[in-house]
Short mmCIF file of C-alpha atoms and ligand atoms in Angstrom, two decimals:
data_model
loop_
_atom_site.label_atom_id
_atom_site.label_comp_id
_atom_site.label_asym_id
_atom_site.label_seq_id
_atom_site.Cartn_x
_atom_site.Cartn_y
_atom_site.Cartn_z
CA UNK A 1 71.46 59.07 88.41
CA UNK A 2 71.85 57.18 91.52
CA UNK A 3 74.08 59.40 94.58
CA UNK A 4 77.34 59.20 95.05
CA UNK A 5 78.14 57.36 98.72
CA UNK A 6 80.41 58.79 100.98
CA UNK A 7 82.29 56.80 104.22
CA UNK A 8 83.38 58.87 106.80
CA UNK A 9 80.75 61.86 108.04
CA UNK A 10 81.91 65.60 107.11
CA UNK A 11 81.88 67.95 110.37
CA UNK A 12 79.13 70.71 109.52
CA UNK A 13 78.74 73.25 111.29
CA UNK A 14 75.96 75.76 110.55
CA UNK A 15 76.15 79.39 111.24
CA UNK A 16 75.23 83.09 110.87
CA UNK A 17 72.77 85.78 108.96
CA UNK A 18 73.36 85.67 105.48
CA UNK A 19 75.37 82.98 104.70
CA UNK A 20 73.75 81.18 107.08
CA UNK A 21 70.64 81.08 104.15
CA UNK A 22 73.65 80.60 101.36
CA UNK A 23 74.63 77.29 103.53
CA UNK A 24 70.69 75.73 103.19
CA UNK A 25 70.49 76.87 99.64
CA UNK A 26 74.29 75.77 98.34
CA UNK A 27 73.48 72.37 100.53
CA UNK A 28 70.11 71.94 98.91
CA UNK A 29 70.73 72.91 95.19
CA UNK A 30 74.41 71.91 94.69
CA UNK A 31 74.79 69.01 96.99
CA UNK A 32 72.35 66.95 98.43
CA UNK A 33 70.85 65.86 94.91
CA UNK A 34 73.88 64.56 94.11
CA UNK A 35 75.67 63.11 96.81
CA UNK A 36 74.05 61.47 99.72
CA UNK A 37 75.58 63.44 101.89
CA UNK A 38 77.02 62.05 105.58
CA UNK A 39 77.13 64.83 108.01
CA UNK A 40 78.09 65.04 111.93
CA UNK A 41 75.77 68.51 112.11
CA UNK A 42 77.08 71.20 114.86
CA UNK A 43 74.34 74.60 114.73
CA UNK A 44 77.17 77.45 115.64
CA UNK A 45 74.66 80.17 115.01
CA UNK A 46 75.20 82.41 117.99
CA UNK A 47 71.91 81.67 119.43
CA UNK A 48 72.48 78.17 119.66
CA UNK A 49 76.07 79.05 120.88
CA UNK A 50 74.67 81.15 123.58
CA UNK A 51 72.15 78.61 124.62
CA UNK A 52 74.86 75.74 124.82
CA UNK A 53 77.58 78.20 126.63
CA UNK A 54 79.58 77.62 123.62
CA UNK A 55 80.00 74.11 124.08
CA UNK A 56 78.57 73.67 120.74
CA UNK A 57 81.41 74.66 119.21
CA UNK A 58 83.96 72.97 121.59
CA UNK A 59 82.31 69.51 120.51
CA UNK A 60 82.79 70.47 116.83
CA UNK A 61 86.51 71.33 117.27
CA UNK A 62 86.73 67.82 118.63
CA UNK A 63 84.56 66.24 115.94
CA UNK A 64 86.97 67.61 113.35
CA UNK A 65 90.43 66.18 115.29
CA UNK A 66 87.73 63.04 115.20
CA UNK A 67 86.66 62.51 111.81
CA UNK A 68 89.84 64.91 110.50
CA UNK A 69 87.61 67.42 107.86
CA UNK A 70 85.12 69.45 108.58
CA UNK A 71 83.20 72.83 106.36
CA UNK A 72 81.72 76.12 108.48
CA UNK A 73 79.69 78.26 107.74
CA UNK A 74 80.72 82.35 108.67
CA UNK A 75 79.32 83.48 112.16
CA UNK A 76 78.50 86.14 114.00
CA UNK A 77 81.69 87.59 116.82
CA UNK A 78 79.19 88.55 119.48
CA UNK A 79 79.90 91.87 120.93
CA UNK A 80 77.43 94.60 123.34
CA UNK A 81 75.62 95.14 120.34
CA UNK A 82 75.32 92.17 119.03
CA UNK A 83 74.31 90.92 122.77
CA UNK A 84 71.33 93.13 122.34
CA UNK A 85 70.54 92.58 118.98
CA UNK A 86 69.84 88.51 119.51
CA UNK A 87 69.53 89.06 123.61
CA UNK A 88 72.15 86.84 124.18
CA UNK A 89 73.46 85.73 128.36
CA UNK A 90 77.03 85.69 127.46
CA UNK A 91 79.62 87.13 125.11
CA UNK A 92 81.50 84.15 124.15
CA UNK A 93 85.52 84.16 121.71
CA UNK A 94 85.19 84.53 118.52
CA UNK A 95 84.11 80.14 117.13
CA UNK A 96 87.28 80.40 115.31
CA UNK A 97 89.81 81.24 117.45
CA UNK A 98 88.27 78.90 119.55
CA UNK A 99 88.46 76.66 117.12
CA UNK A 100 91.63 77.61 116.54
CA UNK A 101 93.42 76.94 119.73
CA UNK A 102 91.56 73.28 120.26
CA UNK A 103 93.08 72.28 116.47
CA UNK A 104 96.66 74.11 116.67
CA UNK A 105 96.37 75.36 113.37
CA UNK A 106 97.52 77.52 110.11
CA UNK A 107 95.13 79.23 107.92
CA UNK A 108 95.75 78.84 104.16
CA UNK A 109 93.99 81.35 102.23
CA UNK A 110 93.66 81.18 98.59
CA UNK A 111 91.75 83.35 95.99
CA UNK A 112 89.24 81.65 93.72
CA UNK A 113 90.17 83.41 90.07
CA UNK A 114 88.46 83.63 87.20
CA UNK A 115 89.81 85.23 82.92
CA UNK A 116 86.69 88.08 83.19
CA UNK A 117 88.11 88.98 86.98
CA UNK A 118 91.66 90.66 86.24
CA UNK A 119 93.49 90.85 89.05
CA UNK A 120 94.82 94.12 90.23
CA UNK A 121 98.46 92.70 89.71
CA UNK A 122 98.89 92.33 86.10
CA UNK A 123 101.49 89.38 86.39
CA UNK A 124 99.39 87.45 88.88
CA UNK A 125 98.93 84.15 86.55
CA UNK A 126 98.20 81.86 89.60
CA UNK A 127 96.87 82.58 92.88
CA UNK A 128 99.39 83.39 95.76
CA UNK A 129 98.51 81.53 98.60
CA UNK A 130 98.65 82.90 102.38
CA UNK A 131 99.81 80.86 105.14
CA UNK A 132 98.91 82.84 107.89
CA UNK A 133 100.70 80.97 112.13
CA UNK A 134 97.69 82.23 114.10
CA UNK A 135 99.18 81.84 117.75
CA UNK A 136 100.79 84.46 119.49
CA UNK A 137 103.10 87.88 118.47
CA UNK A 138 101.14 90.62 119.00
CA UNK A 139 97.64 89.00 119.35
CA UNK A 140 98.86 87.80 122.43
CA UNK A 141 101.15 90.76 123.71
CA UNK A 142 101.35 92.36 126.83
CA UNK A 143 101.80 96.43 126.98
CA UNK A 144 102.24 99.08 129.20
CA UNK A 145 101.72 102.78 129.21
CA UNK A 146 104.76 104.67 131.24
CA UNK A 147 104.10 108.05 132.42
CA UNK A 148 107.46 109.21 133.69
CA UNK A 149 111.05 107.74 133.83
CA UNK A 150 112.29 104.87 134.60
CA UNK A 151 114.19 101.58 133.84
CA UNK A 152 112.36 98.67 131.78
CA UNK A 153 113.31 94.86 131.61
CA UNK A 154 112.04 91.88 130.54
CA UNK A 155 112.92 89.48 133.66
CA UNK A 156 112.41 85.47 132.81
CA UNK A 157 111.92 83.44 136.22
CA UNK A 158 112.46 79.96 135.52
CA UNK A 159 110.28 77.21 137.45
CA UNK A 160 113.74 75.89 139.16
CA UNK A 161 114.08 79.29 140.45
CA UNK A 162 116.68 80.50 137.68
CA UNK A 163 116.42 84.16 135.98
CA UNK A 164 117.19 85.59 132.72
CA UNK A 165 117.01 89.74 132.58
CA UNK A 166 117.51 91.99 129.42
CA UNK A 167 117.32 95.84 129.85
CA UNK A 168 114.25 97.42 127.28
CA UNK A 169 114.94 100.76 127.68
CA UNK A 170 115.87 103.54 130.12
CA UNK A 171 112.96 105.56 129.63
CA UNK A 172 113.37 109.43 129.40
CA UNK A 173 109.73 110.15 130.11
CA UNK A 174 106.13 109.24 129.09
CA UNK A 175 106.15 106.02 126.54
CA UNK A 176 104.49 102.89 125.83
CA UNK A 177 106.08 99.15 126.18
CA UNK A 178 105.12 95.69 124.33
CA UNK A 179 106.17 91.91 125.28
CA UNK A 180 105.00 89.29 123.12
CA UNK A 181 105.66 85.17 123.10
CA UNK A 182 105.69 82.47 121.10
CA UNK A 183 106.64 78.41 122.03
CA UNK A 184 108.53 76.47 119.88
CA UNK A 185 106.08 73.68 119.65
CA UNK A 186 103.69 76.23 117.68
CA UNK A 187 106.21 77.21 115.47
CA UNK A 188 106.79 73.81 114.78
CA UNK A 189 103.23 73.25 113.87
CA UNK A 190 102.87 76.04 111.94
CA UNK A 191 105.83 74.99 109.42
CA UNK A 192 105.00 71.40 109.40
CA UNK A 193 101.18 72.52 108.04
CA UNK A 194 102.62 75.09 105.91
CA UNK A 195 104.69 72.07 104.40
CA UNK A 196 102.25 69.97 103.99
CA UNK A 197 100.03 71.73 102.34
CA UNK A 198 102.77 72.65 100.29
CA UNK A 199 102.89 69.26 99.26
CA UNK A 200 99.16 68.53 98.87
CA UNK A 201 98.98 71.58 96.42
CA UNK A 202 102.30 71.01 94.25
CA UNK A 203 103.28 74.58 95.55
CA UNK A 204 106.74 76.14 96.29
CA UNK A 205 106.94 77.23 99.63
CA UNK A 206 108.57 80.98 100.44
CA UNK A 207 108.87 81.81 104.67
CA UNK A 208 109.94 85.51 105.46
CA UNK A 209 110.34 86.98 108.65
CA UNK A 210 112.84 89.64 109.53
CA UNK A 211 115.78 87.98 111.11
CA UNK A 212 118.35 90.75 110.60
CA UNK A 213 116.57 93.03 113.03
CA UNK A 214 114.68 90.47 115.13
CA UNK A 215 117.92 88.13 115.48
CA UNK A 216 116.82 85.82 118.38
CA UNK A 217 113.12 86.09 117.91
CA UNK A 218 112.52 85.46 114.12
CA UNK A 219 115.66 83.69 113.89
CA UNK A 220 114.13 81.17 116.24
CA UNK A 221 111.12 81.04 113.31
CA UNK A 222 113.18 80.68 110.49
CA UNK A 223 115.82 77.84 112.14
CA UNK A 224 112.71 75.98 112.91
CA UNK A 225 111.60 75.94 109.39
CA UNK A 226 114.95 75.02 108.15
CA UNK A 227 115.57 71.92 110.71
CA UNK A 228 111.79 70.84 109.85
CA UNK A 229 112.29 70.88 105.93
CA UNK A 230 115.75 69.30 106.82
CA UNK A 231 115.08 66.45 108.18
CA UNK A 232 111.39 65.85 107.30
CA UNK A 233 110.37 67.26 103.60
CA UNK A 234 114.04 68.11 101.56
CA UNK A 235 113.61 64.92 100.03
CA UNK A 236 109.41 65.12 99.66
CA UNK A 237 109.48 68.32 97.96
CA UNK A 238 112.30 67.27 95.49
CA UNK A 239 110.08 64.10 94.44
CA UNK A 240 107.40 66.80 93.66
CA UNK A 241 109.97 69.20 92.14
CA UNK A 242 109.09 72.26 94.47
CA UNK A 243 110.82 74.25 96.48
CA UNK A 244 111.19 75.90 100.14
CA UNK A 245 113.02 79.21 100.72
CA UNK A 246 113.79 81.54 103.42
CA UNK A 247 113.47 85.63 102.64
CA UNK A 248 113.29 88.93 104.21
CA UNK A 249 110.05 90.02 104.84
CA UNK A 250 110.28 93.34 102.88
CA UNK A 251 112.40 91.21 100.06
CA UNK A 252 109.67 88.80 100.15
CA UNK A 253 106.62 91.59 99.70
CA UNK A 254 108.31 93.00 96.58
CA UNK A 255 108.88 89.79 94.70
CA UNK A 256 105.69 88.68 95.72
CA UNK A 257 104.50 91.88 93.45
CA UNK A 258 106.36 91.28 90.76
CA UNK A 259 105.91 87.65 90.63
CA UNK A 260 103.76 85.44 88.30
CA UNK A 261 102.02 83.75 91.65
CA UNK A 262 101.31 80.24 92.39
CA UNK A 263 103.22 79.60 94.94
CA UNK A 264 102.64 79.68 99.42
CA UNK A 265 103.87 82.47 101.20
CA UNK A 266 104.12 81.31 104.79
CA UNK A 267 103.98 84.24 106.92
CA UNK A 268 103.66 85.37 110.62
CA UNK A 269 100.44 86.33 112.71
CA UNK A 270 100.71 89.89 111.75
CA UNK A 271 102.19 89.76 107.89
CA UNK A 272 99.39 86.80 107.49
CA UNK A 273 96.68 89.39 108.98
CA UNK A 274 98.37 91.96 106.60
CA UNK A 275 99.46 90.48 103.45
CA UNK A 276 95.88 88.16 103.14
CA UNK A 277 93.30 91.32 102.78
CA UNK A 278 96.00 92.72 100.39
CA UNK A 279 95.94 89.06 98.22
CA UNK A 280 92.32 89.20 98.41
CA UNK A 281 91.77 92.79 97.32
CA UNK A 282 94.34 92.80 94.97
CA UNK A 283 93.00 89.10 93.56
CA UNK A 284 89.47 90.52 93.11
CA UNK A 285 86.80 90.25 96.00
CA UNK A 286 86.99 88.95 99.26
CA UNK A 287 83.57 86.69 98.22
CA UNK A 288 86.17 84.88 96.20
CA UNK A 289 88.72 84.01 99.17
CA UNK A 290 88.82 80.85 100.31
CA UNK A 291 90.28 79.72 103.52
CA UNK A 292 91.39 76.41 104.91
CA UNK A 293 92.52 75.91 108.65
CA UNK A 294 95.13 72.65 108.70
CA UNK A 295 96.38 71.18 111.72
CA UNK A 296 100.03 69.74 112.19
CA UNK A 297 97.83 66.35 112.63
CA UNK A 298 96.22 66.80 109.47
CA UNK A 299 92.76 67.84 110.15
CA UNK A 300 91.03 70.55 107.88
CA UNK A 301 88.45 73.07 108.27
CA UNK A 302 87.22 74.67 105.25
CA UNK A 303 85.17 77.86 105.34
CA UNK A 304 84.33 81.22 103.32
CA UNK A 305 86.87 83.61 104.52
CA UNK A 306 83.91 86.90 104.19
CA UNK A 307 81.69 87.28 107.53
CA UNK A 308 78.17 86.76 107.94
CA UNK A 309 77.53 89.91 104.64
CA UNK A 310 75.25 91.31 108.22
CA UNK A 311 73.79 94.10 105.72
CA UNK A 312 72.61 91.85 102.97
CA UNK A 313 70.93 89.99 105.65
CA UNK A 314 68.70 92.91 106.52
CA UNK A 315 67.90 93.46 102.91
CA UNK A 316 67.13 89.93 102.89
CA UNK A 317 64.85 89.74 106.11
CA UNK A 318 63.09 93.16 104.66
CA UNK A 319 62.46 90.22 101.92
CA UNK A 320 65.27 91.30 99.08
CA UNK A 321 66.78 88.49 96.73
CA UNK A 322 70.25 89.76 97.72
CA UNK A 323 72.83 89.35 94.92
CA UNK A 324 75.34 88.16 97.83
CA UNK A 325 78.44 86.11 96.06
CA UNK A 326 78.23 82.12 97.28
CA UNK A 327 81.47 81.34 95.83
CA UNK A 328 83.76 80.79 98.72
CA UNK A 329 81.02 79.03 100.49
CA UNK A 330 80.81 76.46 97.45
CA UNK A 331 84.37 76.37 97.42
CA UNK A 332 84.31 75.51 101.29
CA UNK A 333 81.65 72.56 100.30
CA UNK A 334 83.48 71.16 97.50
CA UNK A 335 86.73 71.31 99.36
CA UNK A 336 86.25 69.97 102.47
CA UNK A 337 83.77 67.46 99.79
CA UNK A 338 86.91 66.40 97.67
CA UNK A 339 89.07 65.94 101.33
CA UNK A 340 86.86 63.36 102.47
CA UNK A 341 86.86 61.67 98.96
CA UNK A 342 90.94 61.75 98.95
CA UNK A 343 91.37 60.14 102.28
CA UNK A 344 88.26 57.68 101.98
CA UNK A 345 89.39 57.14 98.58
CA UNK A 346 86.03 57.59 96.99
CA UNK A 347 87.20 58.76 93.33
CA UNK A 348 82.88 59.54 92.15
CA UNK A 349 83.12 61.86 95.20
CA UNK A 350 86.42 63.33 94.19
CA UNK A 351 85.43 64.03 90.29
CA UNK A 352 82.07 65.44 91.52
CA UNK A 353 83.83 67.88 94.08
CA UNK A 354 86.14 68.83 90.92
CA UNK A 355 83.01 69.51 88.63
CA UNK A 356 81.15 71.69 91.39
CA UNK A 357 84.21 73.95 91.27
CA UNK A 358 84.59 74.08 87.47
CA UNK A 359 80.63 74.65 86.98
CA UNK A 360 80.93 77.21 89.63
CA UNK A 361 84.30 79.15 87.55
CA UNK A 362 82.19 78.22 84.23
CA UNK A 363 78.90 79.78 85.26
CA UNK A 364 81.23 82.99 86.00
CA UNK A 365 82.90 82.35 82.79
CA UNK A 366 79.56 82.72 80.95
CA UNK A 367 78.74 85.54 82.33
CA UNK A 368 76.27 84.77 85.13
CA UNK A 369 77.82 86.42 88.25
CA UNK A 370 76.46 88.33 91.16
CA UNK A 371 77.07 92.11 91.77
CA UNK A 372 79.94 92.38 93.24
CA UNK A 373 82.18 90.43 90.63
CA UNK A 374 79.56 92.05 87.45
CA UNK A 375 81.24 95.22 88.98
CA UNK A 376 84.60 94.34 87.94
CA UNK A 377 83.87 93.46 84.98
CA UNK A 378 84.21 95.38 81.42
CA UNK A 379 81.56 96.08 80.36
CA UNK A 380 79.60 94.74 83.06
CA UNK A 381 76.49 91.85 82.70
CA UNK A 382 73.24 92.19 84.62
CA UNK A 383 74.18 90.89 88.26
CA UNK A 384 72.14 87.94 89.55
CA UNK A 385 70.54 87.65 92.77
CA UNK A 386 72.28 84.34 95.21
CA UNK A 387 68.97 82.08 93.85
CA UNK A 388 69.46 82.89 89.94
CA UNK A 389 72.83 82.55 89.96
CA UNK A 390 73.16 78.73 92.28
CA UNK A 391 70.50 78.14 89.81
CA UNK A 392 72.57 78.54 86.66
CA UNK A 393 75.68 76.75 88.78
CA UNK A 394 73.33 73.84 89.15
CA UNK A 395 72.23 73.76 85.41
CA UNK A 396 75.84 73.76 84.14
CA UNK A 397 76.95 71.28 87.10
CA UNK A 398 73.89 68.92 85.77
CA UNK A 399 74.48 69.02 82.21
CA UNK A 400 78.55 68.09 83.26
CA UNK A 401 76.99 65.21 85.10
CA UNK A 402 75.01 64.07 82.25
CA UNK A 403 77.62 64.01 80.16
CA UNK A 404 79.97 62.26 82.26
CA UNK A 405 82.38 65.23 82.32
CA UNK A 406 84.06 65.07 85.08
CA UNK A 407 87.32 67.81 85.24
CA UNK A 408 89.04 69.73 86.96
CA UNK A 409 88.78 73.30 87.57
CA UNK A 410 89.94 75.69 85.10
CA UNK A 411 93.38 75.99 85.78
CA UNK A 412 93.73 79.53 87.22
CA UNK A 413 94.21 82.41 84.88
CA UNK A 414 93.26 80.51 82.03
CA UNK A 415 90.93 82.38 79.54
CA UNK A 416 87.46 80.31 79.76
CA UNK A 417 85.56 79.19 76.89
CA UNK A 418 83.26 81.88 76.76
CA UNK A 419 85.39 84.45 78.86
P1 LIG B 501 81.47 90.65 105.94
O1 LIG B 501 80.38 89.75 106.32
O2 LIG B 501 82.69 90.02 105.39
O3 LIG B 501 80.91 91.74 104.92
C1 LIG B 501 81.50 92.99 104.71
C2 LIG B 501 81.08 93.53 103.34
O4 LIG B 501 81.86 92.85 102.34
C3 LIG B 501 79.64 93.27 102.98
O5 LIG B 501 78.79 94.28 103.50
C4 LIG B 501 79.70 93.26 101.47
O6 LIG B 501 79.85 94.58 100.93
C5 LIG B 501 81.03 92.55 101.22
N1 LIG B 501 80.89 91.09 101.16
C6 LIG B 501 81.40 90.16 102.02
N2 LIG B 501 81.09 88.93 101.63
C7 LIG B 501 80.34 89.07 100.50
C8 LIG B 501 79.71 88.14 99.63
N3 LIG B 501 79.77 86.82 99.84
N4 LIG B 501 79.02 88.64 98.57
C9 LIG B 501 78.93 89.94 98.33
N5 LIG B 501 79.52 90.88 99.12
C10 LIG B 501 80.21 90.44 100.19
O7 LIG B 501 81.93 91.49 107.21
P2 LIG B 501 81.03 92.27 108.28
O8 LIG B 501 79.72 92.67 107.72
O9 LIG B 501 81.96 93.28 108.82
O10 LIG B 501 80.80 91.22 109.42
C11 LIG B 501 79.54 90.61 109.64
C12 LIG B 501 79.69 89.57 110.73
O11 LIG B 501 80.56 88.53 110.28
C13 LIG B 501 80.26 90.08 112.03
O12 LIG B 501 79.39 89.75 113.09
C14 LIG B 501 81.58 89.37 112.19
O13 LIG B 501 81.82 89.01 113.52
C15 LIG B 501 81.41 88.13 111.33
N6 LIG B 501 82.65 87.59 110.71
C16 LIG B 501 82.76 86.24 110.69
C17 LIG B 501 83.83 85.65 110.06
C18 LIG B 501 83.93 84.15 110.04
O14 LIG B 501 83.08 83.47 110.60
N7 LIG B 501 84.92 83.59 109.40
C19 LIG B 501 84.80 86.44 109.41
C20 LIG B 501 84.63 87.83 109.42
C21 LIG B 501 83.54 88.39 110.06
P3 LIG B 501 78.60 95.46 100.41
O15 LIG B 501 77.75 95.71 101.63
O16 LIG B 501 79.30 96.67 99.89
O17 LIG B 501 77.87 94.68 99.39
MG1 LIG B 502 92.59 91.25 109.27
#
């Protein structure tokens, strides 16, 4: 079979430990024999990062708002023991909230499911999806300690000299004090990608904040969102028959329980912190967690939303076939894969991003799974180790190939063949 072409290059960018061996063997196995793959390669490994003074990862940040898609692999958040462990000059940010801040973005996070994987939420049919701002709140709050009484304000000063003051509190004794911002223009951003990708999926859109007690603050969020659907999406979403609606936060959490899923919760930096380990626990396993950063231009980042599994890598290096779960780091290939295809309208690249995914679910489906998902299972199958298992991905993914069968993913929550 001859490859499949692509146009414009994907933005790789390598990175950490374990995964770091998942990228070169998912790459190798389920992608390069089939696809003649066009990459723009950026080596975020922290070494590399270190070496460059994280420029590295600056120039991939722009090589995504360049070519508009690119896939990471998980890496390492230096800190003083991690400075000693690779002897590294610098402790550089975290690559994705670097990342982050040059795209402007929202992080969509979605778990992969699968019939012999029941979620922990009986009525979950279809995944609920996580739209998590990630500017400002309390990741970028200031605080105080107080140690005796006194009076606190919050005091604006306004670059033509003007002032806004609101009394805090008349503090009685010892205490502690928070201020925390956010602009407009990221609030804008973060609805517009939350509606877009509302769109892109087919999915009805639910926003919650808690404007009752936060009446200037959260208010701001939700009017934002209302004026954006408004005037830019009422009349998109009713073409796609969806739906976007404004709740209370702790309304919002309890329907979200008792709902049937498939649908994008668009929350704020904290609830999106929150409410996305307690998708992915209560989905199945955070190996099956995918995560997608969008951009109010339209730019994606696909990634694995695990770490760098630092343990397994240990086992590995101590030379251990680690049964470590590559399924959100396939997912992050084929998605960022089937991206490209959709806005170079290659439709070969498209189908064969489709049938990675569905060999990947079907493989799981048959029973061929690593440890961590055979230990949900009842009665469990013999795990596989990373290599055995991509090896019975690529067998299914061939034999899909050969037989022309090109199709979507399972749709989630449907029993598989051999579930
Ligand atoms: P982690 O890599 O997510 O792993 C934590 C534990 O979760 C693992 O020890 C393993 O549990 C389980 N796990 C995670 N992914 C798995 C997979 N694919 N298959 C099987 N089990 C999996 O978190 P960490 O060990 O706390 O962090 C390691 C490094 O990753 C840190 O340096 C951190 O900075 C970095 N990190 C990067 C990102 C990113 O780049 N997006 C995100 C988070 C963390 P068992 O040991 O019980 O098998
Ligand atoms: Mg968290």
């Amino acid at each position: 079979m001859s490859k499949i072409s692509m146009g414009t290059p994907l933005v790789e960018m390598d990175g950490d430990e374990m995964t770091r061996v998942l990228w070169r063997l998912v790459k190798e196995r389920l992608v390069l024999p089939f696809v003649d793959l066009k990459t723009e390669y950026y080596d975020l490994g922290v070494k590399n990062r270190d070496e460059t003074g994280d420029a590295v990862t600056v120039d991939a940040a722009r090589a995504i708002l360049r070519h508009g898609v690119g896939v990471k692999c998980a890496t390492i958040t230096a800190n003083a023991a991690r400075k000693n462990e690779y002897a590294l000059k610098n402790i550089f940010p975290s690559p994705n909230a670097t990342i982050r801040a040059i795209l402007d973005g929202t992080v969509f996070r979605k778990p992969v499911t699968v019939s012999r994987i029941k979620p922990a939420i009986a009525t979950w049919k279809r995944p609920v999806v996580i739209g998590r701002h990630a500017y400002g709140d309390v990741y970028r709050n200031v605080e105080m300690q107080v140690d005796a009484p006194g009076r606190v304000e919050l005091v604006f000063t306004g670059a033509d000299g003007s002032e806004q003051r609101a009394l805090v509190a008349d503090m009685k004794g010892r205490g502690v004090v928070q201020a925390m911002h956010n602009y407009d223009d990221s609030i804008a951003g973060f609805a517009r990608s939350c509606f877009r990708y509302a769109l892109d999926e087919g999915l009805p859109l639910m926003f919650a904040a808690k404007d009752t007690i936060s009446q200037i603050y959260d208010a701001r969020f939700r009017d934002i969102f209302n004026s954006i659907y408004e005037t830019e999406y009422k009349n998109k979403f009713g073409e796609k028959n969806i739906d976007y609606s404004y709740t209370l936060i702790d309304d919002a959490v309890a329907r979200v329980v008792k709902s049937g899923g498939g649908f994008l919760w668009a929350c704020k930096n904290y609830d999106g912190d929150v409410m996305s380990d307690m998708v992915a626990s209560a989905a199945g396993s955070l190996a099956m967690m995918t995560s997608v950063l969008l951009s109010p231009e339209g730019c994606y980042e696909y990634e694995a939303a695990h770490g760098t599994v630092q343990k397994h890598f240990y086992r590995y290096q101590k030379g251990e076939k680690t049964s470590t779960n590559p399924v959100a780091l396939i997912f992050a290939w084929a998605g960022a894969l089937e991206k490209r295809a959709i806005l170079d309208g290659i439709k070969p690249l498209s189908d064969f991003a489709q049938t990675l995914q569905t060999a990947t679910l079907q493989t799981i489906e048959n029973g061929k799974m690593t440890g961590d998902l055979a230990a949900l299972c009842d009665p469990p199958p013999s795990p596989l180790n990373s290599w055995d298992f991509i090896n019975e991905v690529t067998g299914v993914l061939r034999s899909a190939i050969n037989r022309k069968d090109w199709k979507r993913p399972l749709p989630s929550g449907k029993p598989g063949e051999c579930g």
